[in-house]
mmCIF file of C-alpha atoms in Angstrom:
data_model
loop_
_atom_site.group_PDB
_atom_site.id
_atom_site.type_symbol
_atom_site.label_atom_id
_atom_site.label_comp_id
_atom_site.label_asym_id
_atom_site.label_seq_id
_atom_site.Cartn_x
_atom_site.Cartn_y
_atom_site.Cartn_z
ATOM 1 C CA UNK A 1 -29.526 51.816 34.453
ATOM 2 C CA UNK A 2 -29.871 49.453 31.460
ATOM 3 C CA UNK A 3 -30.868 46.550 33.710
ATOM 4 C CA UNK A 4 -33.482 48.709 35.420
ATOM 5 C CA UNK A 5 -34.919 49.752 32.044
ATOM 6 C CA UNK A 6 -35.037 46.103 30.909
ATOM 7 C CA UNK A 7 -36.899 45.267 34.112
ATOM 8 C CA UNK A 8 -39.378 48.071 33.326
ATOM 9 C CA UNK A 9 -39.841 46.737 29.797
ATOM 10 C CA UNK A 10 -40.536 43.281 31.202
ATOM 11 C CA UNK A 11 -42.961 44.639 33.805
ATOM 12 C CA UNK A 12 -44.606 46.863 31.202
ATOM 13 C CA UNK A 13 -45.108 43.906 28.865
ATOM 14 C CA UNK A 14 -46.804 42.024 31.685
ATOM 15 C CA UNK A 15 -49.032 45.030 32.427
ATOM 16 C CA UNK A 16 -50.043 45.309 28.759
ATOM 17 C CA UNK A 17 -50.915 41.605 28.754
ATOM 18 C CA UNK A 18 -52.761 41.823 32.073
ATOM 19 C CA UNK A 19 -54.822 44.809 30.988
ATOM 20 C CA UNK A 20 -55.274 43.527 27.433
ATOM 21 C CA UNK A 21 -54.528 46.983 26.032
ATOM 22 C CA UNK A 22 -51.805 49.528 25.338
ATOM 23 C CA UNK A 23 -54.202 52.300 26.366
ATOM 24 C CA UNK A 24 -52.891 54.384 29.219
ATOM 25 C CA UNK A 25 -56.239 53.818 30.896
ATOM 26 C CA UNK A 26 -55.088 50.200 31.160
ATOM 27 C CA UNK A 27 -51.829 51.318 32.778
ATOM 28 C CA UNK A 28 -53.790 53.273 35.375
ATOM 29 C CA UNK A 29 -55.964 50.249 36.109
ATOM 30 C CA UNK A 30 -53.131 47.713 36.387
ATOM 31 C CA UNK A 31 -50.256 49.646 37.983
ATOM 32 C CA UNK A 32 -51.644 52.748 39.644
ATOM 33 C CA UNK A 33 -54.211 51.043 41.845
ATOM 34 C CA UNK A 34 -55.770 52.687 44.902
ATOM 35 C CA UNK A 35 -53.135 51.237 47.302
ATOM 36 C CA UNK A 36 -50.329 52.597 45.088
ATOM 37 C CA UNK A 37 -52.100 55.947 44.932
ATOM 38 C CA UNK A 38 -52.228 56.067 48.746
ATOM 39 C CA UNK A 39 -48.561 55.118 49.251
ATOM 40 C CA UNK A 40 -47.255 57.755 46.834
ATOM 41 C CA UNK A 41 -49.987 60.269 47.715
ATOM 42 C CA UNK A 42 -50.826 60.503 44.022
ATOM 43 C CA UNK A 43 -53.129 62.888 42.304
ATOM 44 C CA UNK A 44 -54.155 61.757 38.840
ATOM 45 C CA UNK A 45 -54.678 64.946 36.870
ATOM 46 C CA UNK A 46 -55.575 63.397 33.501
ATOM 47 C CA UNK A 47 -56.005 59.932 32.025
ATOM 48 C CA UNK A 48 -56.866 59.216 28.400
ATOM 49 C CA UNK A 49 -55.796 56.488 25.992
ATOM 50 C CA UNK A 50 -52.776 58.612 25.004
ATOM 51 C CA UNK A 51 -51.921 60.753 28.041
ATOM 52 C CA UNK A 52 -51.608 59.839 31.698
ATOM 53 C CA UNK A 53 -50.622 62.656 34.061
ATOM 54 C CA UNK A 54 -49.859 61.957 37.706
ATOM 55 C CA UNK A 55 -48.447 64.077 40.504
ATOM 56 C CA UNK A 56 -46.776 62.159 43.330
ATOM 57 C CA UNK A 57 -46.661 64.047 46.627
ATOM 58 C CA UNK A 58 -44.561 61.466 48.496
ATOM 59 C CA UNK A 59 -41.673 59.254 47.435
ATOM 60 C CA UNK A 60 -40.566 56.461 49.776
ATOM 61 C CA UNK A 61 -37.306 56.173 47.824
ATOM 62 C CA UNK A 62 -36.385 59.803 48.493
ATOM 63 C CA UNK A 63 -37.354 59.383 52.152
ATOM 64 C CA UNK A 64 -35.017 56.371 52.411
ATOM 65 C CA UNK A 65 -32.181 58.165 50.599
ATOM 66 C CA UNK A 66 -32.573 61.155 52.919
ATOM 67 C CA UNK A 67 -32.469 58.843 55.947
ATOM 68 C CA UNK A 68 -29.196 57.420 54.605
ATOM 69 C CA UNK A 69 -27.719 60.907 54.296
ATOM 70 C CA UNK A 70 -27.678 61.201 50.503
ATOM 71 C CA UNK A 71 -26.806 64.628 49.126
ATOM 72 C CA UNK A 72 -29.170 66.526 46.842
ATOM 73 C CA UNK A 73 -26.982 65.627 43.861
ATOM 74 C CA UNK A 74 -26.940 61.948 44.821
ATOM 75 C CA UNK A 75 -30.729 61.875 45.230
ATOM 76 C CA UNK A 76 -31.278 63.485 41.823
ATOM 77 C CA UNK A 77 -28.981 60.871 40.228
ATOM 78 C CA UNK A 78 -30.590 57.961 42.115
ATOM 79 C CA UNK A 79 -34.023 59.207 41.060
ATOM 80 C CA UNK A 80 -32.966 59.361 37.413
ATOM 81 C CA UNK A 81 -31.638 55.809 37.616
ATOM 82 C CA UNK A 82 -34.809 54.576 39.343
ATOM 83 C CA UNK A 83 -37.013 56.214 36.723
ATOM 84 C CA UNK A 84 -35.428 54.011 34.052
ATOM 85 C CA UNK A 85 -37.903 51.323 35.095
ATOM 86 C CA UNK A 86 -40.798 53.693 34.493
ATOM 87 C CA UNK A 87 -39.288 54.662 31.149
ATOM 88 C CA UNK A 88 -39.296 50.977 30.232
ATOM 89 C CA UNK A 89 -42.946 50.651 31.261
ATOM 90 C CA UNK A 90 -43.785 53.712 29.148
ATOM 91 C CA UNK A 91 -42.019 52.188 26.144
ATOM 92 C CA UNK A 92 -44.017 48.972 26.554
ATOM 93 C CA UNK A 93 -47.169 51.060 26.170
ATOM 94 C CA UNK A 94 -45.770 52.843 23.094
ATOM 95 C CA UNK A 95 -45.208 56.002 25.106
ATOM 96 C CA UNK A 96 -42.542 58.304 26.413
ATOM 97 C CA UNK A 97 -42.134 59.251 30.048
ATOM 98 C CA UNK A 98 -41.735 62.946 30.763
ATOM 99 C CA UNK A 99 -40.627 64.182 34.170
ATOM 100 C CA UNK A 100 -41.255 67.696 35.315
ATOM 101 C CA UNK A 101 -40.429 68.683 38.852
ATOM 102 C CA UNK A 102 -39.337 65.885 41.192
ATOM 103 C CA UNK A 103 -39.213 65.448 44.941
ATOM 104 C CA UNK A 104 -35.587 64.303 44.570
ATOM 105 C CA UNK A 105 -34.795 67.744 43.107
ATOM 106 C CA UNK A 106 -36.315 69.407 46.178
ATOM 107 C CA UNK A 107 -39.811 70.128 44.840
ATOM 108 C CA UNK A 108 -42.991 69.207 46.713
ATOM 109 C CA UNK A 109 -44.121 66.753 44.029
ATOM 110 C CA UNK A 110 -43.033 64.584 41.133
ATOM 111 C CA UNK A 111 -44.739 65.438 37.859
ATOM 112 C CA UNK A 112 -44.909 62.220 35.855
ATOM 113 C CA UNK A 113 -46.409 62.190 32.370
ATOM 114 C CA UNK A 114 -46.844 59.156 30.138
ATOM 115 C CA UNK A 115 -47.420 60.393 26.566
ATOM 116 C CA UNK A 116 -48.227 58.353 23.478
ATOM 117 C CA UNK A 117 -45.623 58.665 20.751
ATOM 118 C CA UNK A 118 -47.014 60.326 17.652
ATOM 119 C CA UNK A 119 -46.384 58.446 14.418
#
């Protein structure tokens, strides 16, 4: 999990540089492009400089884990490990990543929230 988070921090740093901002609007523009939105069947529910709320209605990782016969417990653990990269990206933007319901936990969507840390 530490290596995945470091990868997310690296990717997040590149996204901050590419977008020229730590605004979450910049994250939306650089990472959550239209093709990404289609693949994950995303619905962006809110996007400001300090809050970015997305609901994913499809996860190709979960689909692959299911095809491999992973148990519910294994999928929840694999999801948590995979999300370390997103946590690293959030940190690069000075934010925290909050997860609500997830597809890996058996829900119909993943509730992903990037929130600016309050100082």
